[in-house]
Amino acid sequence: MKELIEKINGEFEAFAKEAQQQAEKGNKAAGTRARKSALELSKLFKEFRKVSVEEAKK
């Protein structure tokens, strides 16, 4: 569970950095990378929800 949370935090930091570059500098490539990170975050959040539910059942 801790490893999953660390992955989520790392991916969110990458997303925030790339999204900021797109917003401030108009960097289109950064926007692409931010969208890719957003998809990965979505997958990680689904995994977190699954693991969290399993932990709650214990």
Short mmCIF file of C-alpha atoms in Angstrom, two decimals:
data_model
loop_
_atom_site.label_atom_id
_atom_site.label_comp_id
_atom_site.label_asym_id
_atom_site.label_seq_id
_atom_site.Cartn_x
_atom_site.Cartn_y
_atom_site.Cartn_z
CA MET A 1 0.00 0.00 0.00
CA LYS A 2 2.83 2.41 0.87
CA GLU A 3 4.55 1.72 -2.45
CA LEU A 4 1.33 2.50 -4.29
CA ILE A 5 0.97 5.80 -2.46
CA GLU A 6 4.56 6.69 -3.32
CA LYS A 7 3.88 5.94 -7.00
CA ILE A 8 0.79 8.15 -6.90
CA ASN A 9 2.72 11.00 -5.30
CA GLY A 10 5.55 10.72 -7.82
CA GLU A 11 3.18 10.64 -10.78
CA PHE A 12 1.23 13.61 -9.42
CA GLU A 13 4.43 15.63 -9.09
CA ALA A 14 5.28 14.83 -12.72
CA PHE A 15 1.75 15.80 -13.78
CA ALA A 16 1.86 19.08 -11.87
CA LYS A 17 5.24 20.03 -13.37
CA GLU A 18 4.18 19.30 -16.94
CA ALA A 19 0.75 20.94 -16.58
CA GLN A 20 2.39 24.07 -15.18
CA GLN A 21 4.80 24.23 -18.11
CA GLN A 22 1.90 23.98 -20.54
CA ALA A 23 -0.15 26.62 -18.74
CA GLU A 24 2.66 29.13 -18.21
CA LYS A 25 4.80 28.66 -21.30
CA GLY A 26 2.34 27.18 -23.77
CA ASN A 27 4.54 24.10 -24.15
CA LYS A 28 2.45 21.67 -26.21
CA ALA A 29 4.75 18.70 -25.56
CA ALA A 30 4.39 19.27 -21.83
CA GLY A 31 0.63 19.10 -22.29
CA THR A 32 0.97 15.71 -23.93
CA ARG A 33 3.12 14.48 -21.06
CA ALA A 34 0.64 15.89 -18.53
CA ARG A 35 -2.23 14.02 -20.20
CA LYS A 36 -0.20 10.82 -20.16
CA SER A 37 0.46 11.32 -16.44
CA ALA A 38 -3.26 11.95 -15.87
CA LEU A 39 -4.09 8.60 -17.46
CA GLU A 40 -1.50 6.86 -15.32
CA LEU A 41 -2.88 8.58 -12.22
CA SER A 42 -6.34 7.31 -13.13
CA LYS A 43 -5.03 3.75 -13.25
CA LEU A 44 -3.16 4.18 -9.97
CA PHE A 45 -6.24 5.62 -8.25
CA LYS A 46 -8.31 2.62 -9.38
CA GLU A 47 -5.64 0.30 -8.00
CA PHE A 48 -5.55 2.28 -4.75
CA ARG A 49 -9.32 1.98 -4.39
CA LYS A 50 -9.11 -1.80 -4.91
CA VAL A 51 -6.31 -2.20 -2.36
CA SER A 52 -8.02 0.14 0.09
CA VAL A 53 -11.25 -1.85 0.00
CA GLU A 54 -9.32 -5.08 0.57
CA GLU A 55 -7.51 -3.54 3.55
CA ALA A 56 -10.79 -2.32 5.03
CA LYS A 57 -12.19 -5.85 4.96
CA LYS A 58 -9.43 -7.14 7.23
#
